[in-house]
Short mmCIF file of C-alpha atoms and ligand atoms in Angstrom, two decimals:
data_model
loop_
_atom_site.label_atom_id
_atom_site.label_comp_id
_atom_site.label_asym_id
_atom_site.label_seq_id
_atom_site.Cartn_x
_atom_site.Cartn_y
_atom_site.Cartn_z
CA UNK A 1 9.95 4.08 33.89
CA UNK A 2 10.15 4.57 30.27
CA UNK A 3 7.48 5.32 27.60
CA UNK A 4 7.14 4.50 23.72
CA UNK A 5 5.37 6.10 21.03
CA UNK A 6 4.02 4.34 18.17
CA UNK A 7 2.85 6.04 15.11
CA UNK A 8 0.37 4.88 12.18
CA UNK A 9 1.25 6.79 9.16
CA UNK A 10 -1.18 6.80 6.09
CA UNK A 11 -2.42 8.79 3.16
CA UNK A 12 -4.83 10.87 4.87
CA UNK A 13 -4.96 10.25 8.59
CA UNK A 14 -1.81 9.43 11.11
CA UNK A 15 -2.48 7.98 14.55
CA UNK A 16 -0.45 9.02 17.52
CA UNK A 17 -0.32 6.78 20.54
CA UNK A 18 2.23 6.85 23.54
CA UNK A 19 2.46 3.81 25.68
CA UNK A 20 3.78 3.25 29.09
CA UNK A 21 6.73 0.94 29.63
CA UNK A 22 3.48 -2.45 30.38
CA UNK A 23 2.42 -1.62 26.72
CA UNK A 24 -0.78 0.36 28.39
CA UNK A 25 -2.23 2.80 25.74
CA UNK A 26 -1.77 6.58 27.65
CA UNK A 27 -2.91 8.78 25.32
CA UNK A 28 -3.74 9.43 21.61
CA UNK A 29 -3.71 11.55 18.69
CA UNK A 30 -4.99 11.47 15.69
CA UNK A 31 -4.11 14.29 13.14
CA UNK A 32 -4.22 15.26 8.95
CA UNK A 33 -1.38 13.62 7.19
CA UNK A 34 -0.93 16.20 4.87
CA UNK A 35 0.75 14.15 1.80
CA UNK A 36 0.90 17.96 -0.25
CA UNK A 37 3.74 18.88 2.29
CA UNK A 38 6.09 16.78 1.11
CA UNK A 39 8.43 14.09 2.92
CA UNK A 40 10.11 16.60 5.33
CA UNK A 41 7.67 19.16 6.31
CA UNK A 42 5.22 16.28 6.73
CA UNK A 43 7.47 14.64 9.61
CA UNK A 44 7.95 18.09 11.17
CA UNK A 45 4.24 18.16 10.94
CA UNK A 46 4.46 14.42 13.09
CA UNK A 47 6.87 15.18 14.93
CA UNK A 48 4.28 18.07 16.49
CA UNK A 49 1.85 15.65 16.93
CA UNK A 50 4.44 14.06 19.05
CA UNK A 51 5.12 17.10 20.85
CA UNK A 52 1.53 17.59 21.46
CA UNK A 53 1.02 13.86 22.39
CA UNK A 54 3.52 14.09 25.10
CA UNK A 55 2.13 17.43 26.63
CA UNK A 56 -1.39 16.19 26.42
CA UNK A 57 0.01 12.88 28.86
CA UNK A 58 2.51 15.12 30.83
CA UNK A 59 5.65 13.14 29.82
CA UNK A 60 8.92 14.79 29.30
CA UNK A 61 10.63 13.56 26.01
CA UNK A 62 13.12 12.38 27.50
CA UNK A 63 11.24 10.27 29.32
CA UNK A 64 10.48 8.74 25.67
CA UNK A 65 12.82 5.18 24.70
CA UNK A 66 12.09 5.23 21.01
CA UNK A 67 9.37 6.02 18.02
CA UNK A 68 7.98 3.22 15.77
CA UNK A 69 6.64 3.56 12.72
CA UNK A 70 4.12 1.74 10.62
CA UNK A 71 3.93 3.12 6.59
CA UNK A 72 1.43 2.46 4.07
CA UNK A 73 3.94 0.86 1.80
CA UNK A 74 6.96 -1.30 1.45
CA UNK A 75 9.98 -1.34 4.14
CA UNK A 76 13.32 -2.37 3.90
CA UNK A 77 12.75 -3.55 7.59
CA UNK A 78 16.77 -3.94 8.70
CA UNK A 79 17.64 -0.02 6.34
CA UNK A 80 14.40 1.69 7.74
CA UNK A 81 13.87 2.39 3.87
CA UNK A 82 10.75 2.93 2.12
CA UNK A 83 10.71 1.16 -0.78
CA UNK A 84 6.90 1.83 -2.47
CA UNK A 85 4.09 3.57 -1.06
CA UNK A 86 1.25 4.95 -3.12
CA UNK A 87 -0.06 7.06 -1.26
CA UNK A 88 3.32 9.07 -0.05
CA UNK A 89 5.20 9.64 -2.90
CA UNK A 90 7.29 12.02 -1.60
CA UNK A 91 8.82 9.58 1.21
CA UNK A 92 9.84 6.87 -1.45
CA UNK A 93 13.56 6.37 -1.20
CA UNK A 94 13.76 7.87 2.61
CA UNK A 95 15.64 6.03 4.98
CA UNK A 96 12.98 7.08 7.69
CA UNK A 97 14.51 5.53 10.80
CA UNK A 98 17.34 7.67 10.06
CA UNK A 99 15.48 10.88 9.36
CA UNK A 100 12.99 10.42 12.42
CA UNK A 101 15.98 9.74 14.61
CA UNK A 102 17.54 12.92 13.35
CA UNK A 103 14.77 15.05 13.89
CA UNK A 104 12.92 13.30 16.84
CA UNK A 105 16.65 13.16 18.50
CA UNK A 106 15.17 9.81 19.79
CA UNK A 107 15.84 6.19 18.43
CA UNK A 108 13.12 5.45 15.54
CA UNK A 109 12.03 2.26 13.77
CA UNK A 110 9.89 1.88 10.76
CA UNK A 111 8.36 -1.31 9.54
CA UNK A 112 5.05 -2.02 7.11
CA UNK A 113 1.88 -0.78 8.18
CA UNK A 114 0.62 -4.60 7.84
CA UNK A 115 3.31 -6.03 9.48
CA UNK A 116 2.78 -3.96 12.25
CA UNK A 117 -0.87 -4.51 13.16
CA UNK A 118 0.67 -8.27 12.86
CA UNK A 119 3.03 -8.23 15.68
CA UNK A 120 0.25 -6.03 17.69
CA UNK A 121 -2.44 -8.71 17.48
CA UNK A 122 -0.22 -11.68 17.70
CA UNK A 123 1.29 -10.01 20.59
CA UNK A 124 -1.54 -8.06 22.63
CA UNK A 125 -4.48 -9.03 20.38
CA UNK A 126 -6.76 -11.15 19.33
CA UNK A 127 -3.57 -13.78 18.12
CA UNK A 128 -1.97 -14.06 21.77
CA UNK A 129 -0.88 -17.20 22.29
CA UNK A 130 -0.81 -18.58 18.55
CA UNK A 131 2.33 -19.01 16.96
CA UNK A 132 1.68 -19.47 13.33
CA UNK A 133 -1.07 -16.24 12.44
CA UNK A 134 -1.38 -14.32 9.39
CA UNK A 135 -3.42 -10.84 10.39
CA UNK A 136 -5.30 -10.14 7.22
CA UNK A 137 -6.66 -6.22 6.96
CA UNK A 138 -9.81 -6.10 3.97
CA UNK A 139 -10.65 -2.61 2.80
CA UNK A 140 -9.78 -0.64 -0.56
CA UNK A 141 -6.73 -2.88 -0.81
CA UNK A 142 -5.98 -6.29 1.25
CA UNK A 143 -3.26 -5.93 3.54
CA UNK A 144 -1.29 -8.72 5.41
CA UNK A 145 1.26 -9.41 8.22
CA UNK A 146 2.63 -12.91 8.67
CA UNK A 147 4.08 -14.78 11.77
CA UNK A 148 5.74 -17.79 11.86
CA UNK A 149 6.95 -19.85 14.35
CA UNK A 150 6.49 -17.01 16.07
CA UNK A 151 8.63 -14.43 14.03
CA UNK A 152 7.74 -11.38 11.94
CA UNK A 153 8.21 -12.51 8.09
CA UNK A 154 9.77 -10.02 6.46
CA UNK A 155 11.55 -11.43 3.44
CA UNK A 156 14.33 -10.51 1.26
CA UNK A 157 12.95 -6.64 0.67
CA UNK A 158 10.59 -6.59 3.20
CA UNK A 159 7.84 -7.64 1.26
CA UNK A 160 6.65 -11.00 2.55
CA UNK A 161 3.10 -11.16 2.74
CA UNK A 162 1.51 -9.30 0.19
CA UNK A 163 -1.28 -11.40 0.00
CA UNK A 164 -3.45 -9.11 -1.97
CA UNK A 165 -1.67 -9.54 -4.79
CA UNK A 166 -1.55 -13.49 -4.52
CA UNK A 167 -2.76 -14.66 -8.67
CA UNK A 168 -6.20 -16.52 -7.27
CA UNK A 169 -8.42 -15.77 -10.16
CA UNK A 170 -7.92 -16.61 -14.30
CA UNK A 171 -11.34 -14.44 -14.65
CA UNK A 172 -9.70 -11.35 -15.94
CA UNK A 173 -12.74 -9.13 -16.09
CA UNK A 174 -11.86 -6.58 -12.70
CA UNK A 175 -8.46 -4.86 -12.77
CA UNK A 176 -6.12 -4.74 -9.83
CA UNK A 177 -5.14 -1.57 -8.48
CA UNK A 178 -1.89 -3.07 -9.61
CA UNK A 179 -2.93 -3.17 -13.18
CA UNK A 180 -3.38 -7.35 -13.14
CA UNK A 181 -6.38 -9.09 -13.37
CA UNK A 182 -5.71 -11.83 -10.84
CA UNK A 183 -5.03 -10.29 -7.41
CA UNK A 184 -7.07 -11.03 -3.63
CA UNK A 185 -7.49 -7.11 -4.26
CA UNK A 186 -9.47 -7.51 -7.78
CA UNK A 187 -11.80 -10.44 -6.46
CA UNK A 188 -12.40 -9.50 -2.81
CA UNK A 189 -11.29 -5.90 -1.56
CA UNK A 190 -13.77 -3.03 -1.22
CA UNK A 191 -12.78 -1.18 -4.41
CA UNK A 192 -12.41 -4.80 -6.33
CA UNK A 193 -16.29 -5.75 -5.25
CA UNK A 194 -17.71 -2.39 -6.18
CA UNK A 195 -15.82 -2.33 -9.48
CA UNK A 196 -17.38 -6.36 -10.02
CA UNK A 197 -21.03 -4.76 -9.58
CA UNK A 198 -20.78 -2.25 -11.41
CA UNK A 199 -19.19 -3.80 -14.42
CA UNK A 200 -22.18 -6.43 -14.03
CA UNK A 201 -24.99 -3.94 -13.35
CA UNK A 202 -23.41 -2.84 -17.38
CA UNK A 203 -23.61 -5.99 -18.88
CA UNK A 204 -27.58 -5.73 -17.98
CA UNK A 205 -27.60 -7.45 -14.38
CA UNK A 206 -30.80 -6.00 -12.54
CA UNK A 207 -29.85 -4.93 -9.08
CA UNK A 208 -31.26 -2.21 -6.09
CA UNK A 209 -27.95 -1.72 -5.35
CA UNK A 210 -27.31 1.60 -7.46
CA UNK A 211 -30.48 3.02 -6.00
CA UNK A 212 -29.40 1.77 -2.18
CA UNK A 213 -26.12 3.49 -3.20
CA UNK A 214 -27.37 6.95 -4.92
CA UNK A 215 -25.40 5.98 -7.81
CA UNK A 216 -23.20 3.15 -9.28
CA UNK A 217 -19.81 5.28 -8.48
CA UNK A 218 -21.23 5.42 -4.73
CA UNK A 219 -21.80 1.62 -4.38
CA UNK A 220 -19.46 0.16 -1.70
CA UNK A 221 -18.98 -2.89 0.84
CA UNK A 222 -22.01 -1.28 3.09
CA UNK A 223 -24.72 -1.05 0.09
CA UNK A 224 -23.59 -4.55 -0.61
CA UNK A 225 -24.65 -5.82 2.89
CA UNK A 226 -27.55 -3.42 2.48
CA UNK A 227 -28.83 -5.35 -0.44
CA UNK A 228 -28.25 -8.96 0.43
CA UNK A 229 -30.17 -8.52 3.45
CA UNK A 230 -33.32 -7.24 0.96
CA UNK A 231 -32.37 -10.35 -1.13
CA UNK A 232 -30.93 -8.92 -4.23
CA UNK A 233 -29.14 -11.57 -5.98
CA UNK A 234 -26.23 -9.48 -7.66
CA UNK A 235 -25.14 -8.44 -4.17
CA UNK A 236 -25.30 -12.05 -3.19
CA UNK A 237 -22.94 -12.80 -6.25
CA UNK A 238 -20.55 -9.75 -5.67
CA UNK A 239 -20.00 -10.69 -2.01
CA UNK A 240 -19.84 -15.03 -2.79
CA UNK A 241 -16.69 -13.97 -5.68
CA UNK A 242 -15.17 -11.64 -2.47
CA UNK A 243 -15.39 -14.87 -0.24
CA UNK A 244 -14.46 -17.10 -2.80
CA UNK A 245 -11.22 -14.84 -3.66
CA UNK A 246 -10.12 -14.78 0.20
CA UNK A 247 -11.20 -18.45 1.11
CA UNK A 248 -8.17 -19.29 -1.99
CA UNK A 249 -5.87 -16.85 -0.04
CA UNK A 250 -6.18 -18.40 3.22
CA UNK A 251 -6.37 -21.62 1.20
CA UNK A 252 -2.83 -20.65 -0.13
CA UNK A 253 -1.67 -19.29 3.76
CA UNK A 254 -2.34 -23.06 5.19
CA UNK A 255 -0.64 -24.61 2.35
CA UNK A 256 2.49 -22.77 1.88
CA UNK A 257 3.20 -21.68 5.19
CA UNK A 258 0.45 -23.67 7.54
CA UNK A 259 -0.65 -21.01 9.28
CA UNK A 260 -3.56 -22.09 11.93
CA UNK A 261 -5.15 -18.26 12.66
CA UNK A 262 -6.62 -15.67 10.62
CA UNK A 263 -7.08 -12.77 12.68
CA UNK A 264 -8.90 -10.09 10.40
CA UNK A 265 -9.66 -6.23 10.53
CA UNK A 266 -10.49 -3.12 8.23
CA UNK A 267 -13.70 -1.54 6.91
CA UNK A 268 -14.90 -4.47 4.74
CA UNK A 269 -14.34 -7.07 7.31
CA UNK A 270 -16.90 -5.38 9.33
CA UNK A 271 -19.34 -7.20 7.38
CA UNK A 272 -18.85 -9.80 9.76
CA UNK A 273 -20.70 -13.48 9.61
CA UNK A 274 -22.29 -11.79 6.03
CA UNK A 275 -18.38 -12.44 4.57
CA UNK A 276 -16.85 -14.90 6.92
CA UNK A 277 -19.29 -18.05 7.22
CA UNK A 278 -18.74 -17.60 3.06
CA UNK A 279 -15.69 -17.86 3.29
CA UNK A 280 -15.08 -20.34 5.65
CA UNK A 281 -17.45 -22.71 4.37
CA UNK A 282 -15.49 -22.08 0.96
CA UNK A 283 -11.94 -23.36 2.68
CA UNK A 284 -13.19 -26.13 4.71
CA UNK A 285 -14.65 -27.37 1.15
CA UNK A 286 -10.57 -26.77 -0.63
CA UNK A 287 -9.09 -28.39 2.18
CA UNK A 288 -10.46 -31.12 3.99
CA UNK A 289 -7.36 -31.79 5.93
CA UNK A 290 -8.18 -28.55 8.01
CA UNK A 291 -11.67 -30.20 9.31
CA UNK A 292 -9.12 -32.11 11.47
CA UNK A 293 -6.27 -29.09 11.30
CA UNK A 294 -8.25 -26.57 11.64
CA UNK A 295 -7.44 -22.65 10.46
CA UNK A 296 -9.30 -20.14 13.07
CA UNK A 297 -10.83 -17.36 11.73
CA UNK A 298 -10.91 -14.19 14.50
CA UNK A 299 -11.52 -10.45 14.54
CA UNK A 300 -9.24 -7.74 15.33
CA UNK A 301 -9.58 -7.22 19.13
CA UNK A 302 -7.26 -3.80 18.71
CA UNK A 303 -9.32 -2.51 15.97
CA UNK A 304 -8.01 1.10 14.21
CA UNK A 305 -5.82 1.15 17.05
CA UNK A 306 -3.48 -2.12 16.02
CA UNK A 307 -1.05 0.11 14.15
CA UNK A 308 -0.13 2.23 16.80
CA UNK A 309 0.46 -0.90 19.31
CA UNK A 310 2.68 -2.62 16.65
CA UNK A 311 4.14 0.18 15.86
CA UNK A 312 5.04 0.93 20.02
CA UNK A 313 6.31 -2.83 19.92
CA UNK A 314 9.12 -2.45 17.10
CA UNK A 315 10.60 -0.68 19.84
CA UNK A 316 9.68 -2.68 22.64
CA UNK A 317 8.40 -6.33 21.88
CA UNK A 318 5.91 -7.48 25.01
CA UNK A 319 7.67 -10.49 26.60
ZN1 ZN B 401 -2.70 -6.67 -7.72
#
């Protein structure tokens, strides 16, 4: 008997979740990142949590096999380094498998926060049983995880998969977060939609959506949904560019690596039907082949709570 923790770390929340040695969720925590700490006071600050996890679930830590780790940025999967992350500045550089080990005096593993909700719903969610999926998370930014043939792509740097930054638009009128004009992010994330109405709602467009909203700056995926459902055509347009933008991702996915599931999650894709029968019809039209081959499109089954699994199965993959 042997349990596993995995942890979600991001810019302002980190999830906690301990697992028994079937993969069953036990118990789990959710506390304040704290990013103003700074890399090593903020994993002391985790590493609490932990302590607090395992006394909340009555386990001794040594009862614990090993910590995984899924970070809001880019991982040198086989160093444990974190290459990029915007949101943690202060861990860029940090071998964190090494430091956790060190200071959790149990074996840790850190992979991409993407990458891990991958492996959790190809593993446990709703991918089971596929062997080709790309998990696909739509919020402020567009996040992706890619199997294939039933492995975790990680790449030369451990960057496979950034799909949000795949070039799928020549319209150059919405910035990137990345400071391009082409990205997935630009065309079809949260803060890429909002920016498209806004800058339309300027050049003149009439719209309800800044009064749905209290405000232009408030406008987001919600007021979009909001207003297409009162029939206001700008919010019609803003969320037709966001399928458009994804239905050339997935487009690209099939192509280049012919991957035959989708399996989607974050705050924007809880618009549901509203984005996906867009953007479905959209790829079926690109690629006719896939009316015969076809590419499913799922939810999330694991939710918020598909870091923490993947991050639990770095350390122990489900058979
Ligand atoms: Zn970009």
């Amino acid at each position: 008997m042997y349990y596993i923790a995995g942890i979600d770390v991001g810019g302002t929340k980190t999830s906690l979740g301990l697992f028994d040695d079937k993969h069953t969720l036990v118990e789990k925590l959710v506390i304040a990142s704290e990013p103003s700490l700074g890399f090593e006071d903020m994993l002391r600050h985790i590493d609490e949590g932990l302590s607090e996890l395992l006394a909340a679930a009555m386990v001794d830590r040594s009862m614990l096999k090993g910590v995984g780790f899924g970070l809001p940025g880019h991982v040198h999967f086989e160093k444990g380094l974190l290459l990029t992350a915007p949101n943690l500045p202060t861990w860029v550089g940090k071998n964190i498998s090494d430091e956790a080990t060190a200071l959790f005096g149990v074996p840790c593993i850190a992979d991409n926060d993407a990458n891990v909700a991958a492996l959790a719903e190809f593993s446990v969610g709703a991918g089971a049983g596929s062997k080709n999926m790309a998990y696909v998370t739509i919020s402020t930014g567009v996040g992706c995880g890619i199997i294939l043939d039933g492995k975790l792509l990680h790449g030369a740097y451990g960057a496979a998969g950034e799909l949000g930054h795949l070039f799928v638009s020549d319209s150059g009128r919405v910035r990137c977060g990345c400071g391009k004009t082409s990205c997935v992010e630009a065309m079809s994330s949260g803060t890429g939609m909002a920016n498209y109405a806004r800058l339309r709602i300027a050049e003149g467009v009439r719209s309800i959506l800044p009064e749905l909203a209290g405000g232009v700056e408030h406008i987001s995926a919600k007021h979009i949904a909001l207003a297409i459902a009162k029939g206001d055509p700008l919010a019609e347009e803003v969320l037709e560019r966001a399928a458009e933008g994804l239905a050339r991702a997935f487009y690209n996915i099939y192509q280049l690596l012919n991957c035959n599931v989708i399996v989607y999650g974050g705050g924007v894709s809880k618009l549901g039907s509203l984005l996906f029968d867009r953007i479905e019809k959209r790829f079926y039209e690109l690629i006719p082949m896939a009316l015969e081959y076809p590419m499913h499109f799922l939810p999330s089954s694991l939710g918020d709570d598909a870091g923490i699994y993947g991050a639990a199965l770095l350390v122990s993959p489900s058979q």
